[in-house]
Short mmCIF file of C-alpha atoms and ligand atoms in Angstrom, two decimals:
data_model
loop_
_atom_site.label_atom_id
_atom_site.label_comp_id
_atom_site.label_asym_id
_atom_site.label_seq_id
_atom_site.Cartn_x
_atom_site.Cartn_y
_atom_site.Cartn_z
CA UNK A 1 0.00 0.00 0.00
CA UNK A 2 1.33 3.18 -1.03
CA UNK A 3 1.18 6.49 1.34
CA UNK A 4 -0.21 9.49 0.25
CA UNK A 5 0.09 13.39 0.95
CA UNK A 6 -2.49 16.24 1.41
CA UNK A 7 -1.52 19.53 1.80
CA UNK A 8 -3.79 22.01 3.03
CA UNK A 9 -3.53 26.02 3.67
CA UNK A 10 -6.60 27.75 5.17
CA UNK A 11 -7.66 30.53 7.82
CA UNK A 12 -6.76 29.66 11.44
CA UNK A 13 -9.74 27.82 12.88
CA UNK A 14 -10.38 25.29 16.03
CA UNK A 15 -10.98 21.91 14.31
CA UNK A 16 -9.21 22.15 11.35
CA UNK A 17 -7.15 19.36 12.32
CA UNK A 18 -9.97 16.73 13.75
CA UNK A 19 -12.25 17.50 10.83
CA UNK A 20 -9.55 16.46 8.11
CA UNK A 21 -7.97 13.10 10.36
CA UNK A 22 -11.83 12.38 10.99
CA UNK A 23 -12.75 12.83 7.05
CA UNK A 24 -9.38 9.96 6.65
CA UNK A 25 -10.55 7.68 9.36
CA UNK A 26 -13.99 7.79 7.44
CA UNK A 27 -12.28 7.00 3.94
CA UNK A 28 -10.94 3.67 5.37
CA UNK A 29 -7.52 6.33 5.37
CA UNK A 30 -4.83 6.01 8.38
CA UNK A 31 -2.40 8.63 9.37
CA UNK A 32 1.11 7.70 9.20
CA UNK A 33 2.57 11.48 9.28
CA UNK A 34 1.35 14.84 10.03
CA UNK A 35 2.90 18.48 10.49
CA UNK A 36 1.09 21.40 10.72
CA UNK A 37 1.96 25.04 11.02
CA UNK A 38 -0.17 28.19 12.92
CA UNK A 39 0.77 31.61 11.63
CA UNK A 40 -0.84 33.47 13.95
CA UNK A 41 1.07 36.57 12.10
CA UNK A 42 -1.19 35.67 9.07
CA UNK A 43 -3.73 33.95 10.39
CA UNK A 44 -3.18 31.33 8.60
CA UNK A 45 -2.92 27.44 9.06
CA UNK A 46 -1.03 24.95 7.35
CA UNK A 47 -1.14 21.22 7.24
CA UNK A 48 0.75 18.56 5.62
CA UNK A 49 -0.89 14.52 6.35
CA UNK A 50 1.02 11.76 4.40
CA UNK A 51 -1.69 9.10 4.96
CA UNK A 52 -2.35 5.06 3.85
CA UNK A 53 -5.58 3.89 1.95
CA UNK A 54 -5.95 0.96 4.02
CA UNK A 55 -9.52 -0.42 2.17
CA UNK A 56 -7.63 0.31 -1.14
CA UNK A 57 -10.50 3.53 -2.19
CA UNK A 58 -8.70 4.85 -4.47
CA UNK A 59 -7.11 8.60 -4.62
CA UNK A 60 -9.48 10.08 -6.78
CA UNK A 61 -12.12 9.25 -4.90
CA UNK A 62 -11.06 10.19 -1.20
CA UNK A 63 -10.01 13.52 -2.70
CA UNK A 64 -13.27 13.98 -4.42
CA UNK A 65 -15.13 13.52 -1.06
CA UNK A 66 -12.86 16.23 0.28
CA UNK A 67 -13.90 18.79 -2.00
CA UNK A 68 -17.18 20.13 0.42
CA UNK A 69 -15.12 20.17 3.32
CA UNK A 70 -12.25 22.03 1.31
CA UNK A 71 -15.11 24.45 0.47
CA UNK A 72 -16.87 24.78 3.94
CA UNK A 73 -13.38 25.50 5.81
CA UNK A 74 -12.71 27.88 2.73
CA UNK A 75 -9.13 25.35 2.31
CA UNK A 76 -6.25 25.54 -0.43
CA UNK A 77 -5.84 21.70 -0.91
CA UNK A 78 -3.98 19.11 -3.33
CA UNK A 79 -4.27 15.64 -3.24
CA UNK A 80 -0.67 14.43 -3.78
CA UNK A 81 -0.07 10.67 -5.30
CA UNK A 82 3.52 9.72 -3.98
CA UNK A 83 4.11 7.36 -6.89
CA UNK A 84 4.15 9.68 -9.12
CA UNK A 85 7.25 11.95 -9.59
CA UNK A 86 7.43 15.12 -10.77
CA UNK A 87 8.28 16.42 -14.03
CA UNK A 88 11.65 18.84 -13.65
CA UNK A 89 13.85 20.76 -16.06
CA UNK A 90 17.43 21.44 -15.21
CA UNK A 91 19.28 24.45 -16.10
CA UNK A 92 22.99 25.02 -15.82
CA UNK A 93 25.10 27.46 -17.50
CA UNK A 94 28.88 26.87 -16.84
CA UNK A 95 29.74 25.60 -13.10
CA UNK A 96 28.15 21.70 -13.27
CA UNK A 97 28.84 20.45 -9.81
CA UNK A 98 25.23 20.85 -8.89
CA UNK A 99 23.92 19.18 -11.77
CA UNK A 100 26.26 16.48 -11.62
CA UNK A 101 24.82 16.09 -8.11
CA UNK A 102 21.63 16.07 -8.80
CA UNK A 103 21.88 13.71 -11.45
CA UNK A 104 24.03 11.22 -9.20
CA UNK A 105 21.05 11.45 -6.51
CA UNK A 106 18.49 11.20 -9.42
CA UNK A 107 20.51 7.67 -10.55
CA UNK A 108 20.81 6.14 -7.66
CA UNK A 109 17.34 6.77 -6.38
CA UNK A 110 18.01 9.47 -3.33
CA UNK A 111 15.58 11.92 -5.85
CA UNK A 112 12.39 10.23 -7.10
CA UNK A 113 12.15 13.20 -9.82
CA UNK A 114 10.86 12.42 -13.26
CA UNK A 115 13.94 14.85 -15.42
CA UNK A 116 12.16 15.89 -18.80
CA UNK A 117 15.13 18.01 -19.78
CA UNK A 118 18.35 19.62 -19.10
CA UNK A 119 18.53 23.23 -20.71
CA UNK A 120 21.80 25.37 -20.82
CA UNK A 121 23.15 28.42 -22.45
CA UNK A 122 26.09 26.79 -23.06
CA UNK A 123 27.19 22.89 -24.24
CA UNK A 124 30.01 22.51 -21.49
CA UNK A 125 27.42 19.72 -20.03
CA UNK A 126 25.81 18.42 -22.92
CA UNK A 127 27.82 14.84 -23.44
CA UNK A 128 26.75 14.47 -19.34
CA UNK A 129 23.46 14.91 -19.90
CA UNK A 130 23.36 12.70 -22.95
CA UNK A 131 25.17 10.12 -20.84
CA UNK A 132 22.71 9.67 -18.57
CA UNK A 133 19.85 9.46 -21.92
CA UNK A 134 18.37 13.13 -20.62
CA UNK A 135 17.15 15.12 -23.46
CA UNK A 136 19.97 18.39 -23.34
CA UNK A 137 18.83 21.41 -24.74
CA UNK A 138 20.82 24.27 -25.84
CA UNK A 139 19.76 27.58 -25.66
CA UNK A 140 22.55 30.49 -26.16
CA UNK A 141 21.94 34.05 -24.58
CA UNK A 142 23.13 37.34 -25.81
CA UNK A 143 21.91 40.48 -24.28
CA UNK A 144 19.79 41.15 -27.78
CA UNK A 145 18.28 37.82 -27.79
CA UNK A 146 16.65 37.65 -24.31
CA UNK A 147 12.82 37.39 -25.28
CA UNK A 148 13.44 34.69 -27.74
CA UNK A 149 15.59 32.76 -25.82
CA UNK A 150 13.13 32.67 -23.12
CA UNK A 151 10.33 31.93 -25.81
CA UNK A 152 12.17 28.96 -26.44
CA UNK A 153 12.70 28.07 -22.62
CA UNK A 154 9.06 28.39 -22.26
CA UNK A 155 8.42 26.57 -24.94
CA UNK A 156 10.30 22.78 -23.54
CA UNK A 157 8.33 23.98 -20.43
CA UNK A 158 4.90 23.53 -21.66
CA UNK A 159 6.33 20.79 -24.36
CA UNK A 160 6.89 18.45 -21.16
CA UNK A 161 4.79 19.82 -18.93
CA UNK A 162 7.57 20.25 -16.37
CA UNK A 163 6.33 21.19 -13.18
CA UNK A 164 9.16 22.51 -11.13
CA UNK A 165 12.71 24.46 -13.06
CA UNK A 166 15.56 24.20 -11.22
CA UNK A 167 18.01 26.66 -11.57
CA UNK A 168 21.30 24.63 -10.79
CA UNK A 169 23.80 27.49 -11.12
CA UNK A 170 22.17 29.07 -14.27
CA UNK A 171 23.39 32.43 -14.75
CA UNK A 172 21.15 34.59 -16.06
CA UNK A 173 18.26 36.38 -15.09
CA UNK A 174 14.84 35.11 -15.70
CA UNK A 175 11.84 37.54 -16.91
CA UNK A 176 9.54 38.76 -14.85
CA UNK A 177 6.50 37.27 -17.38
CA UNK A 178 8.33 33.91 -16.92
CA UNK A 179 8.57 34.59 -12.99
CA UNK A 180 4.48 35.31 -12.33
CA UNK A 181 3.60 32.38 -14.75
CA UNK A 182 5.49 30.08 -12.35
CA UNK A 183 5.19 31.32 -8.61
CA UNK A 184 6.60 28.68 -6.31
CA UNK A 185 8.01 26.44 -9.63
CA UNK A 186 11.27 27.94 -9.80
CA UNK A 187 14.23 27.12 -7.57
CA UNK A 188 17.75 28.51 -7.51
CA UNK A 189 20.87 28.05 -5.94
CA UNK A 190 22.31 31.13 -5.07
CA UNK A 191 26.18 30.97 -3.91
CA UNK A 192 26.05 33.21 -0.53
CA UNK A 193 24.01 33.21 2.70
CA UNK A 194 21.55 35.83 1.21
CA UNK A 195 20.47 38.23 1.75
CA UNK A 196 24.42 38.75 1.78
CA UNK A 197 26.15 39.36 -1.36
CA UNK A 198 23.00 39.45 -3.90
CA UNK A 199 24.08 39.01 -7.94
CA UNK A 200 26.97 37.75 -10.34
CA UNK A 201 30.15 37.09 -8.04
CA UNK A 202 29.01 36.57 -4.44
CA UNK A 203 32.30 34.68 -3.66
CA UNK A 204 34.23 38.16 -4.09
CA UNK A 205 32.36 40.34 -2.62
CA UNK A 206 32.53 37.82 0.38
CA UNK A 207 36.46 37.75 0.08
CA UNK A 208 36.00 41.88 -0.11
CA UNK A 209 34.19 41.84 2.88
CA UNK A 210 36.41 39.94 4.84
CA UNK A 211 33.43 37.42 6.11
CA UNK A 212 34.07 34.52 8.11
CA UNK A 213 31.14 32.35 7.16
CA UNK A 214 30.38 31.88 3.44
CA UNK A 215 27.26 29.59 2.50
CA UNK A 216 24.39 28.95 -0.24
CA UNK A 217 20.79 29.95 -0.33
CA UNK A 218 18.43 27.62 -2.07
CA UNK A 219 14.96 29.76 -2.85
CA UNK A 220 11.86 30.18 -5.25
CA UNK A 221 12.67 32.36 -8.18
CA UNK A 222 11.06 35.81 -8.10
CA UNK A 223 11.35 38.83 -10.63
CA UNK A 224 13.17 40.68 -7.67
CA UNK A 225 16.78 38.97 -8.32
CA UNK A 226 17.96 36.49 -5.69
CA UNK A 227 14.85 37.64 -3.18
CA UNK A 228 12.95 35.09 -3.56
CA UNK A 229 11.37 33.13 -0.45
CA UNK A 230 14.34 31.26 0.83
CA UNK A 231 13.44 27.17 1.24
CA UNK A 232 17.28 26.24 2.50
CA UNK A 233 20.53 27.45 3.35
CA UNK A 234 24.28 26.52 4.60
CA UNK A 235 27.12 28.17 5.82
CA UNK A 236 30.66 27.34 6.09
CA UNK A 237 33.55 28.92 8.08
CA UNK A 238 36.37 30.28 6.05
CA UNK A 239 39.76 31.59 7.10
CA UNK A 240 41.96 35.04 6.02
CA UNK A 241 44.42 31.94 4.80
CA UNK A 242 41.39 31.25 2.00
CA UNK A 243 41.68 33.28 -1.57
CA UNK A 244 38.20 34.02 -3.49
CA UNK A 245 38.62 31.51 -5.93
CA UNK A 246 39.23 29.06 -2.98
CA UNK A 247 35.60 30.23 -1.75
CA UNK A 248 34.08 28.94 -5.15
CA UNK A 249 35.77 24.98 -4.39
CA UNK A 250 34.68 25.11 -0.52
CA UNK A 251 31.54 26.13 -1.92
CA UNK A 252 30.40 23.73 -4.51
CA UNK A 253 29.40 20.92 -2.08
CA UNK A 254 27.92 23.61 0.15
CA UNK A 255 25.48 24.47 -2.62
CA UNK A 256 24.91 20.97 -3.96
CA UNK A 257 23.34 19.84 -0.72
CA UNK A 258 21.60 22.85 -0.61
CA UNK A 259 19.74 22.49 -3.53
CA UNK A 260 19.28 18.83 -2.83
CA UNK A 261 17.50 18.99 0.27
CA UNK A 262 15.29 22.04 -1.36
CA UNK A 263 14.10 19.73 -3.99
CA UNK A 264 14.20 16.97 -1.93
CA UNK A 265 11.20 19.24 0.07
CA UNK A 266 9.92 20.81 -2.85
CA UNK A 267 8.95 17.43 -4.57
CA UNK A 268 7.23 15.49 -1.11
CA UNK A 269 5.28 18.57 -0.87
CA UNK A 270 6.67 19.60 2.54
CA UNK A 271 7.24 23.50 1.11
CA UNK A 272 4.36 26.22 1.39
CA UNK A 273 5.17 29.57 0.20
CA UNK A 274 3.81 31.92 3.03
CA UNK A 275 4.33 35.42 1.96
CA UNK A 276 7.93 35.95 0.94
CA UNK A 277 8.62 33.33 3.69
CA UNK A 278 8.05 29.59 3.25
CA UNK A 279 7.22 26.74 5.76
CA UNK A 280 9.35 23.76 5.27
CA UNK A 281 7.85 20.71 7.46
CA UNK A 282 10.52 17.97 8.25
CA UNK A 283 11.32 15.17 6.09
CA UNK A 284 8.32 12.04 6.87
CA UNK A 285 9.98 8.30 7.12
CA UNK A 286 7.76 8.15 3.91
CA UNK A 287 9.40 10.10 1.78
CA UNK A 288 13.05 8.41 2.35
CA UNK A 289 10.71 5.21 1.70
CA UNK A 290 9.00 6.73 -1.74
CA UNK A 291 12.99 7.44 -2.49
CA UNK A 292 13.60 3.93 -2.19
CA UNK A 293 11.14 3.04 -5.10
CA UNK A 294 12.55 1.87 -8.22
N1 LIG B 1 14.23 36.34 -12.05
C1 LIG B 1 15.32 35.74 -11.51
N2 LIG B 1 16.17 35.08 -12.31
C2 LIG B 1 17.23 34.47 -11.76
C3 LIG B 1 17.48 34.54 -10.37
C4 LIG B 1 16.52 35.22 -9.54
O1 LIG B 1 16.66 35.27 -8.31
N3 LIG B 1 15.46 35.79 -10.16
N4 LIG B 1 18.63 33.98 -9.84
C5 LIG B 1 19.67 33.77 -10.83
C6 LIG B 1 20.92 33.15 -10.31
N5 LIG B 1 21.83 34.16 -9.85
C7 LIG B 1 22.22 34.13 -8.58
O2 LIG B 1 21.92 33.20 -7.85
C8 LIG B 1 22.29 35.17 -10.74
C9 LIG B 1 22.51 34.86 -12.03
C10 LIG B 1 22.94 35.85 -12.92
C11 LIG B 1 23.15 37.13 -12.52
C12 LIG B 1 23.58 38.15 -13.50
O3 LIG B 1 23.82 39.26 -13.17
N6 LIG B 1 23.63 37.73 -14.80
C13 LIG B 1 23.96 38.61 -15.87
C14 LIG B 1 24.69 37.83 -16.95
C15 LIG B 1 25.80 37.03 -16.39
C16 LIG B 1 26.46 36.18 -17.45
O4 LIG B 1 26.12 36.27 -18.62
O5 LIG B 1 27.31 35.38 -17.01
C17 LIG B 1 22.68 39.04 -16.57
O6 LIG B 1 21.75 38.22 -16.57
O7 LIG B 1 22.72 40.11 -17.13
C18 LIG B 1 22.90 37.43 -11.20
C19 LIG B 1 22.49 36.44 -10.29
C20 LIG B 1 19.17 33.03 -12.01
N7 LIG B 1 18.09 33.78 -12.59
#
């Protein structure tokens, strides 16, 4: 029997909680995780229930029964089938040690993700790609060719119906158009511990600085470059010994882990986007179990 995840957001009210593990019991469902959030800021109340169909009734159908109470308690809801993984594009421009992560995670089943492409401005990573049979797409960038470039980029998004775009160390700056068609379907890996050192070369301006702790910020993409609502971040120490360019090799497994454990919570649903904030609920045994699945 496989486990599946709900994820609800809805205004703060007493009961949210017994109505939706009473509504389970009722669909023959039990409860084998369950995080939930109250912003009290906002008002707002978050809830994240990996559950098991024990009498076999199938998704469609429990989620279907939902739908009056989703409308009664005014809820944002998804159903959330954990068999089925989503579709992701990778993009990369010229630094590959996150996509060769990812793709060593993705092969040896640590990231249950379904990769419809890998797109890049460049073709330093194209035989990788093709190594591992993922289609590669180039794409080159010029300062005149921005709109058509993205055209095209938009196009391989709707082509494969990719559902989440991770940015893994692709350096250049997304449209705002493309940024408000995807809220919350864009992740980056940004190389500092925003919001230090926003932009290009966050490694110098670190070494400028002087800073003792450099890091990486994993967050969703936004048209306001690299403030986006932050899902993950790390920090390392560094040293006066340590040049700039030695802050770029201390940082590329600092970022790669990063990014990993943001799509790692991105894709078992344990992310909400709450204002420019997000809520990231702790990994459930099931989702190191749905890795596990061939
Ligand atoms: N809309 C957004 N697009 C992108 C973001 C973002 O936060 N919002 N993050 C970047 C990644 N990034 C830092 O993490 C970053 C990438 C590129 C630049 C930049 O100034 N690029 C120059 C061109 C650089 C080049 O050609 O090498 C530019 O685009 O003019 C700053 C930060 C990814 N996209």
């Amino acid at each position: 029997m496989t486990t599946d995840i709900l994820t609800v957001s809805c205004p703060s009210k007493r009961g949210i909680v017994a109505t939706i593990s009473s509504y389970l019991a009722s669909q023959g469902c039990s409860i084998s995780d369950s995080s939930q959030f109250d912003d009290v800021e906002t008002g707002t109340f978050f809830m994240r229930v990996s559950f098991i169909s024990e009498e076999g009734k199938p998704l469609s159908e429990i989620a279907e029964g939902f739908t009056r109470i989703g409308a009664e308690w005014n809820m944002n809801f998804e159903f959330h089938d954990s068999t089925t993984r989503m579709k992701v594009i990778l993009m990369v421009s010229r630094f590959g040690h996150c996509l060769n992560d990812i793709l060593y995670r993705w092969k040896i089943g640590m990231l249950p993700i379904d990769i419809v492409g890998v797109v890049s401005n460049h073709f330093n990573y194209q035989h990788l790609v093709l190594s591992h049979n993922l289609p590669f797409h180039h794409i080159k960038v010029t300062k005149d060719n921005k709109a058509e470039a993205e055209a095209e980029l938009m196009a391989i998004i709707e082509r494969t119906q990719a559902e989440l775009i991770v940015l893994a160390r692709y350096m250049q700056v997304l449209s705002d158009e493309l940024c408000r068609r995807m809220p919350g379907r864009v992740i980056n890996i940004h190389h500092s511990f925003l919001p230090g050192f926003k932009g290009a070369k966050p490694y110098h301006q670190a070494h400028k600085r002087g800073v003792k702790l450099i890091g990486a910020t994993a967050h969703y993409v936004t048209a306001e470059l690299d403030e986006g609502p932050i899902i993950d971040q790390e920090t390392i120490a560094v040293t006066h010994a340590q040049s700039a360019d030695d802050y770029v090799s201390i940082g590329r497994d600092v970022e790669s882990r990063t990014l990993a454990r943001a799509i790692h919570a991105h894709i078992h649903h344990r992310v909400f986007v709450n204002g420019d904030r997000t809520i990231v609920f702790p990994a459930s045994p099931d989702s190191y179990a749905a890795d596990r699945v061939g």
